[in-house]
């Protein structure tokens, strides 16, 4: 039996504070999945759709908006990310792709939950959660100080939520949300303070268990 007949397509989300190494690990996991016979579709939030672009403009300080407005925009961006008829996640899954997203609703729980009621944010995203829960939420765990150091060395300017006090609160909210939803969600936490290769091996070990190719 070859790999492609053994593998089932998955929906995997990457989560973590800014600078946690998500992009790096998405690339490494994509390589491993492709070698194992998966067709992989990579995507991200905020998206590059018209709704996501409004969010990006707010984060880059080009336009101003209240945290509650941002929370609502993320709800809409996520629904379009799932339901868009051309390149939505649900369509891609139906086409047989394994879909990897850099951030999904746990990012809203952590980032928007820092500025407003976590329960409200969870409820506001319930349409998305009811449509599609990830087969695996991968959380790359780093200290906020590490995140700031990495951001400062790689970027000339910082976005709205990228400061140490906020990253500390966001990390705490991630853990609060994981605890609250542990019976509904499949969550894998990995120590992101190690080399990219070690983290990737850890992630691949976990994904292999559900990818039907271990
Ligand atoms: P994110 O997508 O979560 O913001 P990136 O993958 O872009 O994170 O990583 C942020 C920065 O940290 C990049 O400069 C990247 O090269 C570096 N980096 C990523 N993973 C590690 C790691 N495990 N150890 C040290 N540096 C890392
Ligand atoms: P991202 O482009 O993933 O940034 P990074 O590569 O630095 O992690 O995300 C941009 C910002 O969007 C990030 O600061 C987190 C924030 N965000 C939210 O506040 N809520 C959300 O629901 C999502 C998906 C992202």
mmCIF file of C-alpha atoms and ligand atoms in Angstrom:
data_model
loop_
_atom_site.group_PDB
_atom_site.id
_atom_site.type_symbol
_atom_site.label_atom_id
_atom_site.label_comp_id
_atom_site.label_asym_id
_atom_site.label_seq_id
_atom_site.Cartn_x
_atom_site.Cartn_y
_atom_site.Cartn_z
ATOM 1 C CA UNK A 1 0.000 0.000 0.000
ATOM 2 C CA UNK A 2 1.413 3.399 -0.849
ATOM 3 C CA UNK A 3 1.314 6.446 1.410
ATOM 4 C CA UNK A 4 -1.454 8.278 -0.397
ATOM 5 C CA UNK A 5 -3.933 5.461 0.084
ATOM 6 C CA UNK A 6 -3.040 5.314 3.781
ATOM 7 C CA UNK A 7 -3.277 8.998 4.609
ATOM 8 C CA UNK A 8 -6.434 10.873 5.548
ATOM 9 C CA UNK A 9 -6.633 14.612 5.077
ATOM 10 C CA UNK A 10 -6.470 16.707 8.210
ATOM 11 C CA UNK A 11 -7.144 20.204 9.457
ATOM 12 C CA UNK A 12 -4.325 21.457 11.677
ATOM 13 C CA UNK A 13 -3.977 24.845 13.358
ATOM 14 C CA UNK A 14 -0.805 26.441 14.706
ATOM 15 C CA UNK A 15 -1.069 28.686 17.731
ATOM 16 C CA UNK A 16 1.341 30.661 19.873
ATOM 17 C CA UNK A 17 2.291 34.169 20.852
ATOM 18 C CA UNK A 18 4.019 36.413 18.297
ATOM 19 C CA UNK A 19 7.482 35.118 17.398
ATOM 20 C CA UNK A 20 6.788 31.616 18.715
ATOM 21 C CA UNK A 21 8.041 30.002 15.510
ATOM 22 C CA UNK A 22 4.756 29.099 13.848
ATOM 23 C CA UNK A 23 5.836 29.969 10.306
ATOM 24 C CA UNK A 24 9.038 27.989 10.753
ATOM 25 C CA UNK A 25 7.173 24.916 11.992
ATOM 26 C CA UNK A 26 4.413 25.167 9.387
ATOM 27 C CA UNK A 27 7.106 24.851 6.696
ATOM 28 C CA UNK A 28 8.730 21.839 8.347
ATOM 29 C CA UNK A 29 5.414 20.062 8.952
ATOM 30 C CA UNK A 30 4.337 20.749 5.360
ATOM 31 C CA UNK A 31 7.519 19.055 4.093
ATOM 32 C CA UNK A 32 6.918 16.022 6.297
ATOM 33 C CA UNK A 33 3.260 15.737 5.292
ATOM 34 C CA UNK A 34 4.106 16.004 1.593
ATOM 35 C CA UNK A 35 6.710 13.257 1.944
ATOM 36 C CA UNK A 36 4.003 11.121 3.536
ATOM 37 C CA UNK A 37 1.743 11.611 0.522
ATOM 38 C CA UNK A 38 -0.517 14.453 1.653
ATOM 39 C CA UNK A 39 -1.652 17.264 -0.633
ATOM 40 C CA UNK A 40 -1.105 20.278 1.622
ATOM 41 C CA UNK A 41 -2.871 23.635 1.516
ATOM 42 C CA UNK A 42 -1.347 26.339 3.707
ATOM 43 C CA UNK A 43 -3.362 29.288 4.940
ATOM 44 C CA UNK A 44 -3.361 31.915 7.695
ATOM 45 C CA UNK A 45 -5.315 34.420 9.778
ATOM 46 C CA UNK A 46 -5.813 37.319 9.575
ATOM 47 C CA UNK A 47 -6.422 36.333 5.940
ATOM 48 C CA UNK A 48 -5.544 38.388 2.872
ATOM 49 C CA UNK A 49 -9.233 38.717 1.943
ATOM 50 C CA UNK A 50 -10.929 42.153 1.974
ATOM 51 C CA UNK A 51 -12.065 41.550 5.584
ATOM 52 C CA UNK A 52 -8.614 40.364 6.700
ATOM 53 C CA UNK A 53 -6.985 43.337 5.005
ATOM 54 C CA UNK A 54 -8.962 45.722 7.208
ATOM 55 C CA UNK A 55 -7.548 43.908 10.256
ATOM 56 C CA UNK A 56 -3.999 44.075 8.889
ATOM 57 C CA UNK A 57 -4.397 47.824 8.310
ATOM 58 C CA UNK A 58 -5.481 48.257 11.923
ATOM 59 C CA UNK A 59 -2.509 46.195 13.168
ATOM 60 C CA UNK A 60 -0.091 48.238 11.088
ATOM 61 C CA UNK A 61 -1.545 51.410 12.662
ATOM 62 C CA UNK A 62 -2.876 52.660 9.299
ATOM 63 C CA UNK A 63 -6.410 52.840 10.660
ATOM 64 C CA UNK A 64 -7.697 52.910 14.214
ATOM 65 C CA UNK A 65 -10.344 50.665 15.749
ATOM 66 C CA UNK A 66 -11.598 49.568 19.155
ATOM 67 C CA UNK A 67 -10.725 46.069 20.438
ATOM 68 C CA UNK A 68 -14.405 45.095 20.226
ATOM 69 C CA UNK A 69 -14.502 46.070 16.556
ATOM 70 C CA UNK A 70 -11.354 44.010 15.955
ATOM 71 C CA UNK A 71 -12.985 41.008 17.676
ATOM 72 C CA UNK A 72 -15.987 41.307 15.342
ATOM 73 C CA UNK A 73 -13.775 41.606 12.279
ATOM 74 C CA UNK A 74 -11.949 38.399 13.238
ATOM 75 C CA UNK A 75 -15.286 36.587 13.571
ATOM 76 C CA UNK A 76 -16.221 37.667 10.030
ATOM 77 C CA UNK A 77 -12.746 37.002 8.598
ATOM 78 C CA UNK A 78 -12.786 33.484 10.057
ATOM 79 C CA UNK A 79 -16.224 32.643 8.670
ATOM 80 C CA UNK A 80 -15.112 33.787 5.217
ATOM 81 C CA UNK A 81 -11.896 31.807 5.660
ATOM 82 C CA UNK A 82 -14.004 28.689 6.224
ATOM 83 C CA UNK A 83 -16.894 29.289 3.840
ATOM 84 C CA UNK A 84 -15.388 31.137 0.867
ATOM 85 C CA UNK A 85 -16.518 29.246 -2.238
ATOM 86 C CA UNK A 86 -13.248 29.745 -4.157
ATOM 87 C CA UNK A 87 -10.521 29.004 -1.639
ATOM 88 C CA UNK A 88 -12.273 28.430 1.702
ATOM 89 C CA UNK A 89 -10.901 25.850 4.114
ATOM 90 C CA UNK A 90 -14.001 23.660 3.874
ATOM 91 C CA UNK A 91 -13.731 23.581 0.073
ATOM 92 C CA UNK A 92 -10.024 22.689 0.278
ATOM 93 C CA UNK A 93 -10.754 19.844 2.698
ATOM 94 C CA UNK A 94 -13.471 18.552 0.365
ATOM 95 C CA UNK A 95 -10.888 18.589 -2.444
ATOM 96 C CA UNK A 96 -8.708 16.264 -0.381
ATOM 97 C CA UNK A 97 -6.122 18.719 0.902
ATOM 98 C CA UNK A 98 -4.651 18.556 4.364
ATOM 99 C CA UNK A 99 -5.101 22.152 5.499
ATOM 100 C CA UNK A 100 -2.649 23.878 7.822
ATOM 101 C CA UNK A 101 -3.570 27.272 9.182
ATOM 102 C CA UNK A 102 -1.217 29.699 10.907
ATOM 103 C CA UNK A 103 -3.715 30.812 13.630
ATOM 104 C CA UNK A 104 -7.419 30.003 14.069
ATOM 105 C CA UNK A 105 -10.008 30.703 16.768
ATOM 106 C CA UNK A 106 -7.726 30.055 19.745
ATOM 107 C CA UNK A 107 -5.859 33.197 18.629
ATOM 108 C CA UNK A 108 -9.066 35.182 19.113
ATOM 109 C CA UNK A 109 -9.653 33.549 22.500
ATOM 110 C CA UNK A 110 -6.141 34.532 23.593
ATOM 111 C CA UNK A 111 -5.681 37.954 21.946
ATOM 112 C CA UNK A 112 -9.235 39.342 22.051
ATOM 113 C CA UNK A 113 -9.924 37.502 25.340
ATOM 114 C CA UNK A 114 -7.175 39.659 26.846
ATOM 115 C CA UNK A 115 -9.202 42.815 26.190
ATOM 116 C CA UNK A 116 -12.757 41.562 26.697
ATOM 117 C CA UNK A 117 -14.707 38.632 28.131
ATOM 118 C CA UNK A 118 -13.242 35.288 27.041
ATOM 119 C CA UNK A 119 -16.700 33.713 27.193
ATOM 120 C CA UNK A 120 -18.026 36.339 24.800
ATOM 121 C CA UNK A 121 -15.174 35.681 22.346
ATOM 122 C CA UNK A 122 -15.767 31.923 22.491
ATOM 123 C CA UNK A 123 -19.505 32.403 21.946
ATOM 124 C CA UNK A 124 -18.939 34.877 19.096
ATOM 125 C CA UNK A 125 -16.769 32.268 17.331
ATOM 126 C CA UNK A 126 -19.158 29.374 17.933
ATOM 127 C CA UNK A 127 -20.379 29.309 14.320
ATOM 128 C CA UNK A 128 -16.801 28.621 13.191
ATOM 129 C CA UNK A 129 -16.198 26.066 15.934
ATOM 130 C CA UNK A 130 -19.419 24.259 15.028
ATOM 131 C CA UNK A 131 -18.452 24.233 11.355
ATOM 132 C CA UNK A 132 -14.916 22.964 11.846
ATOM 133 C CA UNK A 133 -12.755 22.076 14.825
ATOM 134 C CA UNK A 134 -9.106 21.314 14.064
ATOM 135 C CA UNK A 135 -8.049 17.663 14.204
ATOM 136 C CA UNK A 136 -5.112 19.118 16.114
ATOM 137 C CA UNK A 137 -4.362 22.536 17.645
ATOM 138 C CA UNK A 138 -0.581 22.831 17.949
ATOM 139 C CA UNK A 139 0.579 25.360 20.534
ATOM 140 C CA UNK A 140 4.227 26.400 20.384
ATOM 141 C CA UNK A 141 5.095 27.500 23.877
ATOM 142 C CA UNK A 142 7.731 30.193 24.373
ATOM 143 C CA UNK A 143 8.365 32.834 27.006
ATOM 144 C CA UNK A 144 7.077 36.315 26.088
ATOM 145 C CA UNK A 145 10.657 37.623 26.467
ATOM 146 C CA UNK A 146 11.820 35.195 23.765
ATOM 147 C CA UNK A 147 9.009 36.329 21.474
ATOM 148 C CA UNK A 148 9.903 39.995 21.912
ATOM 149 C CA UNK A 149 13.604 39.303 21.307
ATOM 150 C CA UNK A 150 12.810 37.464 18.078
ATOM 151 C CA UNK A 151 10.403 40.174 16.914
ATOM 152 C CA UNK A 152 12.876 42.956 17.671
ATOM 153 C CA UNK A 153 15.643 41.266 15.699
ATOM 154 C CA UNK A 154 13.480 40.483 12.670
ATOM 155 C CA UNK A 155 11.272 43.568 12.269
ATOM 156 C CA UNK A 156 11.703 47.311 11.892
ATOM 157 C CA UNK A 157 8.303 48.141 13.455
ATOM 158 C CA UNK A 158 5.958 46.398 15.840
ATOM 159 C CA UNK A 159 2.254 45.713 15.387
ATOM 160 C CA UNK A 160 -0.642 46.512 17.704
ATOM 161 C CA UNK A 161 -0.433 43.578 20.138
ATOM 162 C CA UNK A 162 3.343 43.089 20.027
ATOM 163 C CA UNK A 163 4.553 44.338 23.414
ATOM 164 C CA UNK A 164 5.792 42.388 26.409
ATOM 165 C CA UNK A 165 2.906 43.149 28.797
ATOM 166 C CA UNK A 166 0.381 42.126 26.183
ATOM 167 C CA UNK A 167 2.244 38.946 25.211
ATOM 168 C CA UNK A 168 2.331 37.892 28.885
ATOM 169 C CA UNK A 169 -1.443 38.336 29.141
ATOM 170 C CA UNK A 170 -2.014 36.586 25.802
ATOM 171 C CA UNK A 171 0.012 33.573 26.903
ATOM 172 C CA UNK A 172 -2.030 33.347 30.118
ATOM 173 C CA UNK A 173 -5.278 33.568 28.135
ATOM 174 C CA UNK A 174 -4.165 30.763 25.825
ATOM 175 C CA UNK A 175 -3.765 28.512 28.859
ATOM 176 C CA UNK A 176 -7.087 29.640 30.330
ATOM 177 C CA UNK A 177 -8.827 28.869 27.017
ATOM 178 C CA UNK A 178 -7.091 25.477 26.673
ATOM 179 C CA UNK A 179 -8.223 24.531 30.178
ATOM 180 C CA UNK A 180 -11.793 25.693 29.530
ATOM 181 C CA UNK A 181 -12.081 23.784 26.254
ATOM 182 C CA UNK A 182 -9.959 20.724 26.995
ATOM 183 C CA UNK A 183 -12.899 18.328 26.628
ATOM 184 C CA UNK A 184 -13.920 19.709 23.220
ATOM 185 C CA UNK A 185 -10.549 20.329 21.594
ATOM 186 C CA UNK A 186 -7.452 18.326 20.727
ATOM 187 C CA UNK A 187 -4.499 20.391 21.880
ATOM 188 C CA UNK A 188 -0.799 19.583 21.628
ATOM 189 C CA UNK A 189 1.641 21.840 23.431
ATOM 190 C CA UNK A 190 5.297 21.785 22.526
ATOM 191 C CA UNK A 191 8.258 23.594 24.069
ATOM 192 C CA UNK A 192 9.289 26.220 21.498
ATOM 193 C CA UNK A 193 12.478 27.189 23.320
ATOM 194 C CA UNK A 194 14.385 24.372 21.582
ATOM 195 C CA UNK A 195 15.932 24.057 18.142
ATOM 196 C CA UNK A 196 13.492 24.148 15.188
ATOM 197 C CA UNK A 197 14.492 20.564 14.305
ATOM 198 C CA UNK A 198 13.646 19.164 17.748
ATOM 199 C CA UNK A 199 10.309 20.979 17.810
ATOM 200 C CA UNK A 200 9.508 19.706 14.301
ATOM 201 C CA UNK A 201 10.291 16.118 15.342
ATOM 202 C CA UNK A 202 7.980 16.462 18.329
ATOM 203 C CA UNK A 203 5.190 17.834 16.140
ATOM 204 C CA UNK A 204 5.681 15.169 13.472
ATOM 205 C CA UNK A 205 5.491 12.455 16.098
ATOM 206 C CA UNK A 206 2.101 13.801 17.213
ATOM 207 C CA UNK A 207 0.717 14.421 13.716
ATOM 208 C CA UNK A 208 1.790 10.944 12.545
ATOM 209 C CA UNK A 209 -0.529 9.435 15.151
ATOM 210 C CA UNK A 210 -3.578 10.946 13.437
ATOM 211 C CA UNK A 211 -2.322 11.112 9.835
ATOM 212 C CA UNK A 212 -2.686 7.398 9.216
ATOM 213 C CA UNK A 213 0.934 6.988 8.188
ATOM 214 C CA UNK A 214 2.824 6.183 11.376
HETATM 215 P P1 LIG B 1 5.868 33.263 14.023
HETATM 216 O O1 LIG B 1 5.357 32.834 12.692
HETATM 217 O O2 LIG B 1 5.226 32.492 15.153
HETATM 218 O O3 LIG B 1 5.828 34.735 14.257
HETATM 219 P P2 LIG B 1 8.546 32.664 12.966
HETATM 220 O O4 LIG B 1 8.597 31.242 12.534
HETATM 221 O O5 LIG B 1 8.397 33.711 11.916
HETATM 222 O O6 LIG B 1 7.399 32.845 14.099
HETATM 223 O O7 LIG B 1 9.826 32.931 13.864
HETATM 224 C C1 LIG B 1 10.133 34.223 14.393
HETATM 225 C C2 LIG B 1 11.657 34.397 14.365
HETATM 226 O O8 LIG B 1 12.273 33.456 15.240
HETATM 227 C C3 LIG B 1 12.281 34.158 12.982
HETATM 228 O O9 LIG B 1 13.358 35.042 12.835
HETATM 229 C C4 LIG B 1 12.757 32.704 13.064
HETATM 230 O O10 LIG B 1 13.855 32.465 12.229
HETATM 231 C C5 LIG B 1 13.136 32.565 14.526
HETATM 232 N N1 LIG B 1 12.884 31.203 15.066
HETATM 233 C C6 LIG B 1 11.853 30.375 14.744
HETATM 234 N N2 LIG B 1 11.922 29.214 15.444
HETATM 235 C C7 LIG B 1 13.010 29.321 16.252
HETATM 236 C C8 LIG B 1 13.623 28.461 17.226
HETATM 237 N N3 LIG B 1 13.107 27.253 17.528
HETATM 238 N N4 LIG B 1 14.732 28.887 17.849
HETATM 239 C C9 LIG B 1 15.255 30.124 17.566
HETATM 240 N N5 LIG B 1 14.745 30.982 16.667
HETATM 241 C C10 LIG B 1 13.631 30.600 16.009
HETATM 242 P P1 LIG B 2 0.451 36.833 12.598
HETATM 243 O O1 LIG B 2 0.505 37.389 11.202
HETATM 244 O O2 LIG B 2 0.327 35.370 12.786
HETATM 245 O O3 LIG B 2 1.684 37.411 13.402
HETATM 246 P P2 LIG B 2 2.983 36.677 13.896
HETATM 247 O O4 LIG B 2 3.610 36.039 12.689
HETATM 248 O O5 LIG B 2 3.776 37.792 14.491
HETATM 249 O O6 LIG B 2 2.543 35.680 14.931
HETATM 250 O O7 LIG B 2 -0.752 37.502 13.357
HETATM 251 C C1 LIG B 2 -0.898 38.880 13.362
HETATM 252 C C2 LIG B 2 -1.500 39.311 14.649
HETATM 253 O O8 LIG B 2 -2.886 39.001 14.681
HETATM 254 C C3 LIG B 2 -0.885 38.697 15.888
HETATM 255 O O9 LIG B 2 -0.413 39.741 16.735
HETATM 256 C C4 LIG B 2 -2.054 38.010 16.556
HETATM 257 C C5 LIG B 2 -3.254 38.711 16.001
HETATM 258 N N1 LIG B 2 -4.510 37.934 15.986
HETATM 259 C C6 LIG B 2 -5.535 38.283 16.865
HETATM 260 O O10 LIG B 2 -5.416 39.230 17.649
HETATM 261 N N2 LIG B 2 -6.697 37.562 16.852
HETATM 262 C C7 LIG B 2 -6.905 36.527 15.993
HETATM 263 O O11 LIG B 2 -7.988 35.892 16.003
HETATM 264 C C8 LIG B 2 -5.840 36.193 15.070
HETATM 265 C C9 LIG B 2 -6.039 35.081 14.083
HETATM 266 C C10 LIG B 2 -4.661 36.929 15.097
#
